Coordinates of C-alpha atoms and ligand atoms in Angstrom, one line a residue:
X1 CA 98.0 128.4 97.3
X2 CA 98.4 125.1 95.9
X3 CA 102.0 125.9 95.1
X4 CA 103.0 126.1 98.5
X5 CA 102.4 122.4 99.7
X6 CA 104.7 120.3 100.1
X7 CA 105.1 117.4 97.6
X8 CA 106.7 114.1 99.0
X9 CA 108.3 111.9 97.3
X10 CA 107.2 108.1 98.3
X11 CA 108.8 104.4 97.4
X12 CA 110.7 101.6 97.9
X13 CA 114.6 101.8 98.8
X14 CA 116.5 102.7 95.6
X15 CA 113.5 104.0 93.4
X16 CA 115.6 107.6 93.1
X17 CA 113.7 109.5 95.8
X18 CA 116.8 111.7 96.5
X19 CA 118.0 111.9 92.9
X20 CA 114.8 113.0 91.7
X21 CA 113.3 115.0 94.5
X22 CA 117.0 117.2 93.6
X23 CA 115.7 117.6 90.3
X24 CA 111.9 118.2 90.6
X25 CA 113.1 120.7 93.7
X26 CA 115.8 122.4 91.2
X27 CA 112.9 122.8 88.5
X28 CA 110.5 124.0 90.3
X29 CA 112.3 126.2 92.7
X30 CA 111.1 124.3 96.1
X31 CA 113.5 123.6 98.9
X32 CA 114.9 120.0 99.0
X33 CA 114.7 118.0 102.0
X34 CA 115.8 114.4 102.4
X35 CA 114.3 113.0 105.4
X36 CA 117.0 110.3 106.2
X37 CA 119.6 113.1 106.2
X38 CA 117.3 115.1 109.3
X39 CA 117.0 112.0 111.0
X40 CA 120.9 111.2 111.1
X41 CA 121.2 115.0 112.4
X42 CA 118.7 114.4 115.0
X43 CA 120.1 111.1 116.1
X44 CA 123.7 112.4 115.6
X45 CA 124.3 108.8 114.3
X46 CA 123.9 107.2 110.6
X47 CA 121.0 105.4 110.0
X48 CA 122.8 101.7 110.2
X49 CA 124.1 102.5 113.6
X50 CA 120.7 103.4 114.9
X51 CA 118.9 100.4 113.9
X52 CA 121.9 98.7 115.6
X53 CA 121.8 100.4 118.8
X54 CA 118.3 101.2 119.3
X55 CA 116.7 99.0 117.3
X56 CA 113.7 99.7 114.1
X57 CA 110.8 100.5 116.5
X58 CA 112.9 103.1 117.8
X59 CA 113.8 104.5 114.7
X60 CA 110.2 104.4 113.6
X61 CA 109.2 106.4 116.3
X62 CA 111.5 108.7 115.3
X63 CA 111.0 109.2 111.7
X64 CA 107.5 109.5 112.3
X65 CA 108.3 112.7 114.8
X66 CA 111.2 114.1 112.6
X67 CA 108.6 114.1 109.7
X68 CA 105.9 116.1 111.3
X69 CA 108.4 118.9 112.4
X70 CA 110.2 119.4 109.3
X71 CA 110.5 123.0 108.5
X72 CA 107.7 123.0 105.8
X73 CA 106.8 127.2 105.5
X74 CA 108.2 127.4 102.3
X75 CA 107.9 125.5 99.1
X76 CA 109.3 122.0 99.6
X77 CA 110.3 118.5 97.6
X78 CA 110.6 116.5 100.8
X79 CA 112.5 112.7 99.6
X80 CA 111.4 110.3 102.3
X81 CA 112.5 107.2 103.6
X82 CA 111.1 103.4 101.9
X83 CA 109.3 102.6 105.2
X84 CA 108.0 106.2 105.9
X85 CA 104.5 106.0 104.5
X86 CA 104.0 102.3 106.3
X87 CA 104.4 103.2 109.8
X88 CA 102.0 105.2 111.8
X89 CA 99.7 107.6 110.1
X90 CA 102.6 108.9 108.5
X91 CA 100.7 108.4 105.0
X92 CA 97.2 110.3 106.1
X93 CA 99.4 112.9 107.5
X94 CA 101.5 113.4 104.1
X95 CA 98.2 112.9 102.3
X96 CA 96.7 116.0 104.3
X97 CA 99.9 118.4 104.5
X98 CA 100.5 118.1 101.0
X99 CA 100.8 116.1 97.8
X100 CA 102.2 112.4 97.4
X101 CA 104.4 110.9 94.4
X102 CA 104.7 107.4 94.6
X103 CA 108.0 105.9 92.5
X104 CA 106.5 102.8 91.1
X105 CA 109.0 100.0 90.1
X106 CA 109.3 96.2 90.1
X107 CA 111.3 94.5 92.6
X108 CA 114.0 93.2 90.0
X109 CA 114.6 96.9 88.5
X110 CA 114.8 97.5 92.4
X111 CA 116.8 95.0 93.0
X112 CA 119.6 95.7 90.0
X113 CA 119.7 99.2 91.5
X114 CA 120.2 98.2 95.4
X115 CA 122.8 95.3 94.0
X116 CA 125.1 98.1 92.7
X117 CA 124.9 99.9 96.1
X118 CA 126.2 99.7 99.4
X119 CA 123.7 97.3 101.1
X120 CA 124.9 97.6 104.8
X121 CA 123.7 101.4 104.2
X122 CA 120.4 100.0 104.5
X123 CA 119.6 98.1 107.3
X124 CA 115.9 97.3 106.5
X125 CA 117.8 94.8 103.6
X126 CA 119.7 92.9 106.2
X127 CA 122.3 92.7 104.7
X128 CA 120.9 90.3 102.2
X129 CA 122.5 89.6 98.4
X130 CA 121.7 88.1 95.3
X131 CA 118.4 85.9 95.0
X132 CA 118.1 86.2 99.3
X133 CA 117.9 89.8 98.3
X134 CA 115.4 90.1 95.2
X135 CA 113.2 87.6 97.5
X136 CA 113.4 90.0 100.6
X137 CA 112.1 93.1 98.2
X138 CA 109.4 90.9 96.5
X139 CA 108.2 90.5 99.8
X140 CA 109.1 93.8 101.4
X141 CA 107.6 95.6 98.6
X142 CA 104.3 93.3 98.4
X143 CA 103.6 94.4 102.3
X144 CA 104.1 98.0 101.7
X145 CA 102.1 98.6 97.9
X146 CA 98.8 99.0 100.0
X147 CA 100.5 102.0 101.8
X148 CA 102.0 103.0 98.6
X149 CA 98.8 103.1 96.7
X150 CA 97.2 105.7 99.0
X151 CA 99.3 108.3 96.9
X152 CA 97.9 111.3 95.6
X153 CA 99.8 110.4 92.1
X154 CA 101.4 106.9 91.3
X155 CA 104.1 107.4 88.4
X156 CA 106.0 104.3 86.6
X157 CA 109.6 105.2 87.9
X158 CA 111.4 103.6 84.7
X159 CA 109.3 105.6 81.7
X160 CA 108.6 109.0 83.7
X161 CA 110.6 112.1 82.5
X162 CA 111.0 115.1 85.1
X163 CA 108.3 117.2 83.3
X164 CA 105.8 114.7 84.3
X165 CA 106.6 115.2 87.8
X166 CA 106.8 118.9 87.8
X167 CA 103.4 118.6 86.1
X168 CA 102.0 116.5 89.1
X169 CA 103.6 118.5 91.5
X170 CA 101.4 121.5 90.3
Ligands
S3P201 C1 114.2 102.4 104.9 C2 114.5 103.0 104.3 C3 115.7 104.2 104.3 C4 115.7 104.7 105.5 C5 116.0 103.2 106.5 C6 114.6 102.3 106.3 C7 112.8 101.3 104.7 O1 115.7 105.1 103.3 O2 114.9 105.4 105.9 O3 117.3 102.6 106.4 O4 112.6 100.7 105.5 O5 112.6 101.1 103.6 P1 115.8 105.4 101.6 O6 115.1 104.5 101.0 O7 116.4 106.2 101.4 O8 116.8 104.2 101.2

């Protein structure tokens, strides 16, 4: 029965939730759901535009509502947004509904990955780059860690293999 419970991948922006989520879903024959994508569909606009027009408070309310109305009848792997576990009762809800796996990475590693992406697509990082971006990641990660640490399982993203995720999802 445990098998049908959804797996929620949680972790900071750039920690690979979507990439690993797709791999895990394929390997375990589950449906893959990207929470950010469902939010974009629901909002009818990209996330940076939503932040700009309605602000972060409205985004967090939408995020929580969309999370709790995901179609989870079929076995699923859900890649959440980096902030999802940190607002309202989202973390408790995910732990009650399924299992959460935290893809843990140190700030420097997150920073070097995020530096290679389009930062404007991540409004929560305020368009920062270079040393200011590293400082922001370090501070935000410290704030978020108490939420992330409530995960059912915590994995070291830099050394884990797909088989480790598969075992944890059983
Ligand atoms: C956010 C992370 C984003 C997205 C939104 C806010 C955050 O998702 O939900 O831009 O506050 O960490 P990713 O973690 O997939 O980038």
